[in-house]
Structures are given as C-alpha cells and as structure tokens.
mmCIF file of C-alpha atoms and ligand atoms in Angstrom:
data_model
loop_
_atom_site.group_PDB
_atom_site.id
_atom_site.type_symbol
_atom_site.label_atom_id
_atom_site.label_comp_id
_atom_site.label_asym_id
_atom_site.label_seq_id
_atom_site.Cartn_x
_atom_site.Cartn_y
_atom_site.Cartn_z
ATOM 1 C CA MET A 1 29.942 9.457 -58.200
ATOM 2 C CA ILE A 2 32.435 10.919 -54.158
ATOM 3 C CA LEU A 3 34.544 7.737 -53.887
ATOM 4 C CA ILE A 4 34.779 6.945 -49.826
ATOM 5 C CA THR A 5 37.096 4.910 -48.915
ATOM 6 C CA GLY A 6 37.418 3.725 -45.184
ATOM 7 C CA GLY A 7 33.619 4.731 -45.457
ATOM 8 C CA ALA A 8 32.904 1.538 -43.017
ATOM 9 C CA GLY A 9 34.963 3.095 -40.305
ATOM 10 C CA TYR A 10 33.939 5.830 -37.922
ATOM 11 C CA ILE A 11 34.239 9.049 -38.917
ATOM 12 C CA GLY A 12 34.386 7.579 -42.568
ATOM 13 C CA SER A 13 30.637 6.790 -42.428
ATOM 14 C CA HIS A 14 29.598 10.485 -40.719
ATOM 15 C CA THR A 15 30.862 11.967 -43.262
ATOM 16 C CA ALA A 16 28.995 9.646 -46.039
ATOM 17 C CA LEU A 17 26.278 9.817 -44.035
ATOM 18 C CA LYS A 18 26.587 13.839 -44.945
ATOM 19 C CA PHE A 19 26.778 13.811 -48.321
ATOM 20 C CA LEU A 20 23.811 11.270 -48.653
ATOM 21 C CA ASN A 21 21.421 13.051 -46.486
ATOM 22 C CA ASP A 22 22.893 16.266 -49.402
ATOM 23 C CA GLY A 23 22.228 13.996 -51.563
ATOM 24 C CA PHE A 24 25.277 12.325 -53.382
ATOM 25 C CA ASP A 25 26.181 9.057 -54.926
ATOM 26 C CA ILE A 26 28.013 7.303 -52.922
ATOM 27 C CA LEU A 27 30.984 4.257 -53.247
ATOM 28 C CA ILE A 28 31.886 3.231 -50.450
ATOM 29 C CA PHE A 29 35.727 1.040 -50.625
ATOM 30 C CA ASP A 30 36.671 -1.205 -47.493
ATOM 31 C CA ASN A 31 38.363 -4.418 -45.709
ATOM 32 C CA LEU A 32 36.266 -4.405 -43.093
ATOM 33 C CA GLU A 33 38.970 -4.451 -41.217
ATOM 34 C CA ASN A 34 38.180 -2.232 -39.000
ATOM 35 C CA GLY A 35 34.433 -0.970 -40.460
ATOM 36 C CA HIS A 36 31.840 -3.334 -40.296
ATOM 37 C CA ILE A 37 28.968 -4.390 -42.715
ATOM 38 C CA GLU A 38 25.891 -3.484 -40.724
ATOM 39 C CA THR A 39 27.449 -0.090 -40.493
ATOM 40 C CA ILE A 40 26.947 -0.451 -44.824
ATOM 41 C CA ASP A 41 23.283 -1.662 -43.653
ATOM 42 C CA THR A 42 22.417 0.951 -41.515
ATOM 43 C CA LEU A 43 23.876 3.942 -44.601
ATOM 44 C CA LYS A 44 21.628 2.360 -47.505
ATOM 45 C CA LYS A 45 18.241 3.625 -44.952
ATOM 46 C CA PHE A 46 19.768 6.866 -46.341
ATOM 47 C CA GLY A 47 20.609 7.672 -49.865
ATOM 48 C CA ASN A 48 21.754 5.750 -52.945
ATOM 49 C CA ILE A 49 25.157 3.675 -51.909
ATOM 50 C CA SER A 50 27.264 1.363 -53.533
ATOM 51 C CA PHE A 51 29.583 -1.009 -51.262
ATOM 52 C CA GLU A 52 33.192 -2.559 -53.274
ATOM 53 C CA LYS A 53 35.158 -5.048 -50.519
ATOM 54 C CA GLY A 54 38.832 -4.645 -51.248
ATOM 55 C CA ASP A 55 42.129 -3.761 -50.309
ATOM 56 C CA LEU A 56 43.921 -0.745 -51.345
ATOM 57 C CA ARG A 57 46.971 -3.039 -50.464
ATOM 58 C CA ASN A 58 46.009 -4.165 -54.093
ATOM 59 C CA ILE A 59 46.168 -2.286 -56.567
ATOM 60 C CA ASP A 60 43.694 -4.955 -58.594
ATOM 61 C CA ASN A 61 40.693 -3.705 -56.338
ATOM 62 C CA LEU A 62 41.157 -0.220 -56.468
ATOM 63 C CA GLU A 63 41.054 -0.362 -61.078
ATOM 64 C CA ASN A 64 38.517 -2.953 -61.098
ATOM 65 C CA VAL A 65 36.493 0.125 -58.338
ATOM 66 C CA PHE A 66 37.754 2.464 -60.778
ATOM 67 C CA SER A 67 36.727 0.993 -64.315
ATOM 68 C CA LYS A 68 32.451 -0.190 -62.766
ATOM 69 C CA TYR A 69 32.692 3.605 -61.675
ATOM 70 C CA LYS A 70 32.867 7.159 -62.548
ATOM 71 C CA ILE A 71 34.136 8.481 -60.211
ATOM 72 C CA GLU A 72 34.272 12.415 -59.441
ATOM 73 C CA ALA A 73 35.649 13.449 -56.208
ATOM 74 C CA VAL A 74 38.347 10.880 -53.492
ATOM 75 C CA ILE A 75 37.612 10.988 -50.092
ATOM 76 C CA HIS A 76 40.313 8.536 -47.980
ATOM 77 C CA PHE A 77 39.839 7.169 -45.004
ATOM 78 C CA ALA A 78 40.830 4.065 -45.096
ATOM 79 C CA ALA A 79 44.112 4.087 -42.615
ATOM 80 C CA PHE A 80 45.473 2.102 -39.517
ATOM 81 C CA ALA A 81 44.982 4.582 -36.866
ATOM 82 C CA LEU A 82 46.792 3.724 -33.638
ATOM 83 C CA VAL A 83 49.590 5.028 -32.505
ATOM 84 C CA GLY A 84 50.821 2.773 -29.850
ATOM 85 C CA GLU A 85 50.142 -0.356 -32.110
ATOM 86 C CA SER A 86 52.521 2.034 -35.189
ATOM 87 C CA VAL A 87 55.212 2.104 -32.724
ATOM 88 C CA GLU A 88 55.501 -1.870 -32.233
ATOM 89 C CA ASP A 89 53.966 -2.928 -36.256
ATOM 90 C CA PRO A 90 55.641 -0.306 -37.944
ATOM 91 C CA ALA A 91 55.239 -2.045 -41.703
ATOM 92 C CA LYS A 92 52.199 -2.218 -41.023
ATOM 93 C CA TYR A 93 51.574 1.386 -40.928
ATOM 94 C CA TYR A 94 53.766 2.367 -44.416
ATOM 95 C CA ARG A 95 52.352 -0.945 -46.436
ATOM 96 C CA ASN A 96 49.280 0.386 -45.989
ATOM 97 C CA ASN A 97 48.650 4.683 -45.294
ATOM 98 C CA VAL A 98 51.309 4.982 -47.391
ATOM 99 C CA PHE A 99 52.135 2.360 -50.357
ATOM 100 C CA GLY A 100 48.572 1.793 -50.093
ATOM 101 C CA THR A 101 47.463 5.659 -50.884
ATOM 102 C CA LEU A 102 50.105 5.759 -53.067
ATOM 103 C CA ASN A 103 48.393 2.709 -55.004
ATOM 104 C CA LEU A 104 45.530 4.878 -54.988
ATOM 105 C CA LEU A 105 46.620 7.758 -55.342
ATOM 106 C CA ASP A 106 48.618 6.127 -58.753
ATOM 107 C CA THR A 107 44.935 4.884 -60.276
ATOM 108 C CA MET A 108 43.645 7.625 -59.417
ATOM 109 C CA ILE A 109 45.818 9.340 -61.286
ATOM 110 C CA LYS A 110 45.424 6.789 -64.336
ATOM 111 C CA HIS A 111 41.637 7.320 -64.808
ATOM 112 C CA ASN A 112 42.452 11.390 -64.585
ATOM 113 C CA VAL A 113 40.253 11.548 -61.111
ATOM 114 C CA LYS A 114 42.119 14.964 -60.233
ATOM 115 C CA LYS A 115 40.361 15.757 -56.550
ATOM 116 C CA ILE A 116 40.867 13.762 -53.251
ATOM 117 C CA VAL A 117 39.826 15.428 -49.188
ATOM 118 C CA PHE A 118 42.763 13.172 -47.176
ATOM 119 C CA SER A 119 42.256 12.327 -43.374
ATOM 120 C CA SER A 120 45.320 13.695 -42.420
ATOM 121 C CA THR A 121 45.933 14.459 -38.277
ATOM 122 C CA CYS A 122 47.431 16.762 -35.737
ATOM 123 C CA ALA A 123 49.687 13.803 -34.567
ATOM 124 C CA THR A 124 52.352 15.188 -37.556
ATOM 125 C CA TYR A 125 52.630 17.845 -36.222
ATOM 126 C CA GLY A 126 54.426 15.253 -32.809
ATOM 127 C CA GLU A 127 55.102 17.333 -29.535
ATOM 128 C CA PRO A 128 53.861 21.381 -30.079
ATOM 129 C CA GLN A 129 55.973 24.220 -29.855
ATOM 130 C CA TYR A 130 53.920 26.178 -28.778
ATOM 131 C CA THR A 131 50.135 26.577 -28.783
ATOM 132 C CA PRO A 132 47.072 27.180 -29.867
ATOM 133 C CA ILE A 133 47.881 24.917 -33.079
ATOM 134 C CA ASP A 134 48.056 26.799 -36.527
ATOM 135 C CA GLU A 135 48.925 25.032 -39.616
ATOM 136 C CA LEU A 136 52.076 26.592 -39.945
ATOM 137 C CA HIS A 137 53.498 24.847 -36.462
ATOM 138 C CA PRO A 138 56.331 22.301 -37.780
ATOM 139 C CA GLN A 139 55.943 18.159 -38.645
ATOM 140 C CA ASN A 140 57.579 16.646 -36.541
ATOM 141 C CA PRO A 141 55.580 13.620 -35.830
ATOM 142 C CA ILE A 142 56.902 11.650 -33.026
ATOM 143 C CA ASN A 143 54.845 7.911 -34.678
ATOM 144 C CA PRO A 144 54.723 5.995 -36.836
ATOM 145 C CA TYR A 145 52.043 6.907 -37.828
ATOM 146 C CA GLY A 146 51.678 10.332 -37.521
ATOM 147 C CA SER A 147 54.893 10.079 -39.790
ATOM 148 C CA SER A 148 53.058 7.798 -42.258
ATOM 149 C CA LYS A 149 49.846 10.201 -43.018
ATOM 150 C CA LEU A 150 52.280 13.539 -42.710
ATOM 151 C CA MET A 151 54.562 11.420 -46.308
ATOM 152 C CA VAL A 152 51.531 11.526 -47.430
ATOM 153 C CA GLU A 153 50.807 14.849 -47.025
ATOM 154 C CA ARG A 154 54.281 15.363 -48.845
ATOM 155 C CA ILE A 155 53.577 12.650 -51.464
ATOM 156 C CA LEU A 156 50.279 14.746 -52.433
ATOM 157 C CA GLU A 157 52.210 18.289 -52.612
ATOM 158 C CA ASP A 158 54.548 16.779 -55.338
ATOM 159 C CA TYR A 159 52.156 15.105 -56.837
ATOM 160 C CA ASP A 160 49.694 18.581 -57.842
ATOM 161 C CA VAL A 161 52.557 19.305 -58.590
ATOM 162 C CA ALA A 162 54.003 16.846 -61.183
ATOM 163 C CA TYR A 163 50.623 15.470 -61.425
ATOM 164 C CA GLY A 164 47.320 18.457 -61.099
ATOM 165 C CA LEU A 165 46.928 16.057 -58.846
ATOM 166 C CA LYS A 166 44.073 18.391 -57.008
ATOM 167 C CA SER A 167 43.920 17.694 -52.181
ATOM 168 C CA VAL A 168 42.761 19.244 -49.079
ATOM 169 C CA LYS A 169 44.388 17.797 -46.280
ATOM 170 C CA LEU A 170 42.280 17.516 -42.986
ATOM 171 C CA ARG A 171 44.297 17.556 -39.498
ATOM 172 C CA TYR A 172 42.198 16.211 -37.230
ATOM 173 C CA PHE A 173 42.501 17.220 -33.854
ATOM 174 C CA ASN A 174 40.927 14.303 -31.035
ATOM 175 C CA VAL A 175 37.620 13.222 -32.419
ATOM 176 C CA ALA A 176 34.053 12.520 -31.094
ATOM 177 C CA GLY A 177 30.084 11.286 -30.586
ATOM 178 C CA CYS A 178 28.831 9.770 -33.377
ATOM 179 C CA ASN A 179 25.169 10.313 -34.442
ATOM 180 C CA GLU A 180 23.750 7.219 -33.151
ATOM 181 C CA LYS A 181 19.798 8.745 -34.220
ATOM 182 C CA ALA A 182 21.066 7.278 -36.713
ATOM 183 C CA GLY A 183 23.035 4.119 -36.078
ATOM 184 C CA ILE A 184 26.364 4.643 -36.645
ATOM 185 C CA GLY A 185 28.371 5.757 -33.622
ATOM 186 C CA GLU A 186 32.652 4.520 -32.757
ATOM 187 C CA TRP A 187 32.825 1.163 -32.258
ATOM 188 C CA HIS A 188 36.397 -0.425 -31.696
ATOM 189 C CA GLU A 189 37.762 -3.193 -30.879
ATOM 190 C CA PRO A 190 40.585 -2.764 -29.023
ATOM 191 C CA GLU A 191 38.677 0.916 -27.681
ATOM 192 C CA THR A 192 41.626 2.714 -26.653
ATOM 193 C CA HIS A 193 39.900 5.843 -26.899
ATOM 194 C CA LEU A 194 39.123 8.710 -23.845
ATOM 195 C CA ILE A 195 35.291 8.839 -23.550
ATOM 196 C CA PRO A 196 34.700 5.797 -25.483
ATOM 197 C CA ASN A 197 36.931 4.069 -22.350
ATOM 198 C CA ILE A 198 35.558 5.974 -19.712
ATOM 199 C CA LEU A 199 32.250 5.187 -21.086
ATOM 200 C CA LYS A 200 32.963 1.619 -20.955
ATOM 201 C CA SER A 201 32.927 0.411 -17.126
ATOM 202 C CA VAL A 202 29.470 3.156 -17.015
ATOM 203 C CA THR A 203 28.301 -0.158 -19.260
ATOM 204 C CA ASP A 204 30.686 -2.314 -17.749
ATOM 205 C CA LYS A 205 30.518 -2.594 -14.011
ATOM 206 C CA ASN A 206 33.236 -4.533 -14.301
ATOM 207 C CA LYS A 207 35.533 -2.187 -15.988
ATOM 208 C CA ILE A 208 37.514 0.781 -14.557
ATOM 209 C CA PHE A 209 38.697 3.787 -15.705
ATOM 210 C CA LYS A 210 42.543 5.485 -16.108
ATOM 211 C CA ILE A 211 43.549 8.302 -16.145
ATOM 212 C CA PHE A 212 47.535 8.075 -17.751
ATOM 213 C CA GLY A 213 48.857 10.802 -15.863
ATOM 214 C CA ASP A 214 48.017 13.318 -13.176
ATOM 215 C CA ASP A 215 51.560 14.918 -13.307
ATOM 216 C CA TYR A 216 51.579 16.828 -15.946
ATOM 217 C CA ASN A 217 52.096 20.520 -16.655
ATOM 218 C CA THR A 218 48.729 21.109 -16.195
ATOM 219 C CA PRO A 219 46.517 22.395 -13.842
ATOM 220 C CA ASP A 220 44.788 19.577 -12.907
ATOM 221 C CA GLY A 221 47.681 17.328 -13.906
ATOM 222 C CA THR A 222 46.137 15.397 -16.840
ATOM 223 C CA CYS A 223 46.530 16.515 -20.292
ATOM 224 C CA ILE A 224 44.545 18.337 -22.283
ATOM 225 C CA ARG A 225 43.285 17.931 -25.787
ATOM 226 C CA ASP A 226 40.667 18.891 -27.919
ATOM 227 C CA TYR A 227 37.604 17.307 -29.198
ATOM 228 C CA VAL A 228 36.194 17.974 -32.059
ATOM 229 C CA ASN A 229 32.541 16.522 -32.424
ATOM 230 C CA VAL A 230 32.340 13.988 -35.687
ATOM 231 C CA GLU A 231 29.121 15.956 -37.366
ATOM 232 C CA ASP A 232 30.859 19.003 -37.249
ATOM 233 C CA LEU A 233 34.512 16.544 -38.383
ATOM 234 C CA ALA A 234 31.884 15.361 -41.651
ATOM 235 C CA ASP A 235 30.140 19.534 -42.803
ATOM 236 C CA ALA A 236 34.026 19.989 -43.120
ATOM 237 C CA HIS A 237 34.558 17.292 -45.736
ATOM 238 C CA LYS A 238 31.662 18.628 -47.885
ATOM 239 C CA LEU A 239 32.960 22.384 -47.530
ATOM 240 C CA ALA A 240 36.548 20.986 -48.619
ATOM 241 C CA TYR A 241 35.357 19.049 -51.515
ATOM 242 C CA GLU A 242 33.388 22.307 -52.900
ATOM 243 C CA TYR A 243 35.898 24.334 -51.970
ATOM 244 C CA LEU A 244 38.012 21.694 -53.744
ATOM 245 C CA LYS A 245 35.277 22.087 -56.709
ATOM 246 C CA ARG A 246 35.610 25.202 -56.946
ATOM 247 C CA GLU A 247 38.850 26.575 -56.200
ATOM 248 C CA ASN A 248 40.050 23.493 -57.846
ATOM 249 C CA MET A 249 43.428 24.254 -55.089
ATOM 250 C CA SER A 250 45.286 22.427 -52.949
ATOM 251 C CA ASN A 251 45.209 23.626 -49.505
ATOM 252 C CA VAL A 252 45.652 21.820 -46.039
ATOM 253 C CA PHE A 253 43.915 23.162 -42.749
ATOM 254 C CA ASN A 254 43.478 21.606 -38.665
ATOM 255 C CA LEU A 255 40.097 21.025 -37.705
ATOM 256 C CA GLY A 256 39.199 21.265 -33.653
ATOM 257 C CA THR A 257 37.663 23.547 -31.282
ATOM 258 C CA GLU A 258 39.927 26.124 -30.808
ATOM 259 C CA HIS A 259 39.215 24.863 -27.425
ATOM 260 C CA GLY A 260 41.385 22.710 -24.756
ATOM 261 C CA ASP A 261 39.519 19.803 -21.998
ATOM 262 C CA SER A 262 41.132 18.533 -19.841
ATOM 263 C CA VAL A 263 41.165 14.380 -19.063
ATOM 264 C CA LYS A 264 39.506 14.779 -14.728
ATOM 265 C CA THR A 265 37.206 17.402 -17.090
ATOM 266 C CA ILE A 266 36.140 14.837 -19.506
ATOM 267 C CA PHE A 267 35.543 12.242 -16.812
ATOM 268 C CA THR A 268 33.873 14.568 -14.700
ATOM 269 C CA GLU A 269 31.078 15.753 -17.831
ATOM 270 C CA CYS A 270 30.586 11.959 -18.604
ATOM 271 C CA GLU A 271 29.595 11.444 -15.085
ATOM 272 C CA LYS A 272 27.015 14.404 -14.890
ATOM 273 C CA VAL A 273 25.665 13.332 -18.423
ATOM 274 C CA THR A 274 25.562 9.890 -17.087
ATOM 275 C CA GLY A 275 24.437 10.146 -14.172
ATOM 276 C CA ARG A 276 27.077 7.617 -13.226
ATOM 277 C CA LYS A 277 29.125 7.646 -10.084
ATOM 278 C CA ILE A 278 32.157 6.017 -12.743
ATOM 279 C CA PRO A 279 35.174 4.049 -11.266
ATOM 280 C CA VAL A 280 38.510 5.819 -11.850
ATOM 281 C CA GLN A 281 42.127 5.147 -10.692
ATOM 282 C CA ILE A 282 45.197 6.767 -11.572
ATOM 283 C CA ALA A 283 48.068 5.266 -13.560
ATOM 284 C CA GLU A 284 51.147 5.397 -15.054
ATOM 285 C CA ARG A 285 51.513 8.030 -18.153
ATOM 286 C CA ARG A 286 51.101 6.366 -21.302
ATOM 287 C CA PRO A 287 53.050 6.501 -23.736
ATOM 288 C CA GLY A 288 54.409 8.897 -26.606
ATOM 289 C CA ASP A 289 50.938 11.331 -24.966
ATOM 290 C CA PRO A 290 52.243 15.063 -25.101
ATOM 291 C CA ALA A 291 50.863 17.551 -21.831
ATOM 292 C CA ILE A 292 48.893 19.716 -24.343
ATOM 293 C CA LEU A 293 47.924 20.221 -27.450
ATOM 294 C CA TYR A 294 44.675 21.528 -29.219
ATOM 295 C CA ALA A 295 44.054 23.848 -32.373
ATOM 296 C CA ASN A 296 43.840 26.842 -34.217
ATOM 297 C CA ALA A 297 40.926 26.128 -36.869
ATOM 298 C CA ASN A 298 41.341 29.802 -37.674
ATOM 299 C CA LYS A 299 42.050 28.958 -41.754
ATOM 300 C CA ALA A 300 39.429 26.515 -41.374
ATOM 301 C CA LYS A 301 36.715 29.147 -40.527
ATOM 302 C CA THR A 302 37.358 32.402 -42.973
ATOM 303 C CA ILE A 303 38.475 29.352 -45.722
ATOM 304 C CA LEU A 304 35.660 26.584 -45.970
ATOM 305 C CA ASN A 305 33.292 28.478 -43.615
ATOM 306 C CA TRP A 306 33.455 26.099 -41.051
ATOM 307 C CA THR A 307 32.116 25.815 -37.961
ATOM 308 C CA PRO A 308 31.988 23.746 -35.098
ATOM 309 C CA LYS A 309 28.590 23.609 -33.541
ATOM 310 C CA ARG A 310 27.993 20.678 -31.519
ATOM 311 C CA THR A 311 29.454 21.022 -27.507
ATOM 312 C CA ILE A 312 31.199 18.246 -25.858
ATOM 313 C CA THR A 313 28.569 17.613 -24.329
ATOM 314 C CA ASP A 314 26.605 16.872 -27.459
ATOM 315 C CA SER A 315 29.312 14.584 -27.617
ATOM 316 C CA ILE A 316 29.931 13.316 -24.549
ATOM 317 C CA THR A 317 26.025 12.876 -24.623
ATOM 318 C CA SER A 318 25.477 10.682 -27.842
ATOM 319 C CA ALA A 319 28.513 8.222 -27.774
ATOM 320 C CA TYR A 320 26.783 7.198 -24.542
ATOM 321 C CA LYS A 321 23.331 6.361 -25.852
ATOM 322 C CA TRP A 322 25.609 4.442 -28.526
ATOM 323 C CA GLU A 323 27.938 3.076 -25.906
ATOM 324 C CA LYS A 324 24.168 1.826 -24.956
ATOM 325 C CA LYS A 325 23.496 0.896 -27.922
ATOM 326 C CA LEU A 326 26.109 -1.468 -28.373
ATOM 327 C CA LYS A 327 26.897 -3.019 -25.635
HETATM 328 N N1 UFG B 401 43.517 8.915 -22.003
HETATM 329 C C1 UFG B 401 43.365 8.158 -20.861
HETATM 330 N N2 UFG B 401 42.353 6.770 -20.107
HETATM 331 C C2 UFG B 401 42.728 6.215 -21.431
HETATM 332 C C3 UFG B 401 42.255 6.347 -23.244
HETATM 333 C C4 UFG B 401 42.913 8.305 -22.237
HETATM 334 O O1 UFG B 401 43.369 8.947 -19.633
HETATM 335 O O2 UFG B 401 41.288 5.586 -21.080
HETATM 336 C C5 UFG B 401 44.025 9.474 -22.613
HETATM 337 C C6 UFG B 401 45.569 9.925 -22.617
HETATM 338 O O3 UFG B 401 46.464 10.013 -22.861
HETATM 339 C C7 UFG B 401 45.231 11.083 -23.529
HETATM 340 C C8 UFG B 401 44.067 11.830 -23.791
HETATM 341 O O4 UFG B 401 43.439 10.894 -22.299
HETATM 342 O O5 UFG B 401 45.549 11.930 -22.331
HETATM 343 C C9 UFG B 401 42.998 10.746 -25.747
HETATM 344 O O6 UFG B 401 43.603 9.870 -25.463
HETATM 345 P P1 UFG B 401 42.407 9.457 -26.453
HETATM 346 O O7 UFG B 401 43.668 8.318 -26.698
HETATM 347 O O8 UFG B 401 41.743 9.364 -26.792
HETATM 348 O O9 UFG B 401 43.197 10.298 -27.810
HETATM 349 P P2 UFG B 401 44.915 10.329 -27.944
HETATM 350 O O10 UFG B 401 45.140 11.936 -27.959
HETATM 351 O O11 UFG B 401 45.870 9.960 -28.293
HETATM 352 O O12 UFG B 401 44.682 10.260 -30.389
HETATM 353 C C10 UFG B 401 43.723 10.719 -31.453
HETATM 354 C C11 UFG B 401 43.719 10.079 -32.642
HETATM 355 C C12 UFG B 401 44.754 9.940 -32.624
HETATM 356 C C13 UFG B 401 45.851 11.790 -32.481
HETATM 357 C C14 UFG B 401 46.401 12.078 -31.329
HETATM 358 C C15 UFG B 401 46.828 12.676 -31.747
HETATM 359 O O13 UFG B 401 42.554 9.000 -31.452
HETATM 360 O O14 UFG B 401 44.336 9.532 -34.695
HETATM 361 O O15 UFG B 401 44.936 11.746 -31.522
HETATM 362 O O16 UFG B 401 47.709 13.286 -30.929
HETATM 363 F F1 UFG B 401 46.773 10.375 -33.666
#
C-alpha cells in the first residue's frame, strides 16, 4: 500500500485520487490541521483507502502506522506552506517540515521502506538568476519555508548514500485548479493564493481583490508565475513513483508548464471565465515576491514522460466551480 502524508490537503488529495483511480490501496496520514476530514470522506467513494490521524512530530504516531500497515512507498506532502507565516514563525516550519520529516524518514528506514516522493518547491531557488529555471539553478531560498524544503532535499541525498533511501524530489511551481467533479479542491484558511483570492471576490461581494504591486519590471508591471494544474501534478507523482520502482534511483524534477502568466493576465482570464466584472485595486508589493518565475520542465518531460495537459482556463474553470461549492 502507498502511504500519503498530508493526503487530506490540496495537492495530496488530488494525488490520492489519482492512485485510487489507478487501483492502488492508499493509506492517508494527516493531522487535519490544514487538511479536512470531509476530503477523506469524499476520497473513500473512489477506492480502498485507510485513514490514520497523526502528526509527523510525534514519532510514536508514525511507528504505530508503519507497524500496522504494509507500506511499499511514501508520497510525502504533509508540511506547512505559507511563505509569510514562515518568516514570522520559522520554528513552526523547521519543527514540522524538517524535524517531522526526519521522524518519517527514520521510521521508514527502521521498517525497510526505501522509496519516497517528496513535495519540494521552486521556493528553494530563491530570487532567480535566470529564467526559465532549470534544476541546476542555484538554490538560495529567501524564506524559512523554502529553506525547510531545501534542508529536506539535502537530508534525502545523504540518506540515499548512507541508507539506500531512494527519493524523487518534485519542485512545484504555482499549483492551480482542482477536480471539482470528484468533490475535492483548494481549501485553505486563510487563503493567500492568487486564483482562489480573485474568485472569492466574485462569490463574496464585499471582497475587493488586491493586486500586490504593478511596478515590477515585467510587460504589464505585475508578477509572472508558472501555473500548473493540480491534476497534471498528481499525474507527475504517479510517474515519479513508477520511476522509483523502475530505476531504483534518486532524482529531482521541476514541475511547471514552462509558460508564465502575469497577475493581470490571470485576473482578466478569471473575468472571462466567470463572466463577471471583478472589483480590483492595486496594493503595495508583497515582501519576498520575485518578479518572474517560470520553469524549465524539460527533464520531467524527457525522463518521467510527463506532459501537463490542462490549460490555465481549465484550472480557473474548475477552481470557480469549486469556489461556488465552498461558498
Ligand atoms: N497575488 C496578488 N494578490 C493576491 C494573491 C497573490 O496579487 O491576493 C500575487 C502575488 O503577489 C504573486 C502572485 O499573485 O505575484 C502569485 O501568488 P501566490 O500567493 O498565488 O503564489 P506564490 O507565487 O507566492 O507562492 C507559490 C506557492 C508557495 C511557493 C511559492 C514559490 O504557493 O508555496 O509559489 O515561489 F513557495
């Protein structure tokens, strides 16, 4: 069976659904701090899924799970992922994302589970020195969230050499969209991400959407990001797992569309998809936002045979349907 940590969360639940649809037995381990029990209930409709509520920071919780189930591989999502919060409370990030992951890895090794797919991020690169960003771009994170993910990448490399733990590290760019038909989607409280925030200004009349800065050195002055669909991302996790099984080798891949969209472009697309005029104002820049980030994902294409299929319009369309459901 495949253990998915953080499987009650946004990307974790879409990946769990992908594995369930492909006939795998899934075990989800989640402390439900940011994940939702309703998501687990929804996933249960799609296949054989077990759920254990537990926390990575408590090694006994992990020991119980690894003793109770026969786990073949781990897909590790469980982490805190808010850049701003990580600057205010780095201890929370290092304790959960790094120390919690060490507990997981040590329990894996103890139980002879030697394959892991790890959720990393383009935030490990920091301020880009060039774009598109490939996997060889220097990694100099500019916030504790990015540092915590980079630390785990390094730990995974050392654990491979010393203990033969094989890992695929996936560095996501900006994730968007959902599978609203299945009943899962992006459900963060508070919500900080661009697309759901624009859409909340459609469903909530009192909410004016704020563009954080229009004086960047980009064609329309707003930041450019690479928005990859969450279902495409889920497919990549399945391919990464297959790669580990086939090659028994560690590796790292960027996951992005190789295409950048500005905040204003996304905003216009949201108005088009929703058919609504969305209230907007220009606000101050948000600290720590690089002007331009987009991926070179050629390595994932050639080695994993991964091709992102969904467009930004697909992502916004599904996100809008989901947002209306959440409301
Ligand atoms: N933005 C707005 N208004 C909002 C929200 C966002 O203008 O209400 C802008 C941001 O300033 C940024 C862009 O939209 O320019 C995208 O912002 P998001 O918060 O959606 O995403 P980020 O690029 O900040 O963050 C994402 C992931 C992080 C990851 C980071 C790596 O959410 O987990 O990419 O750069 F660390």
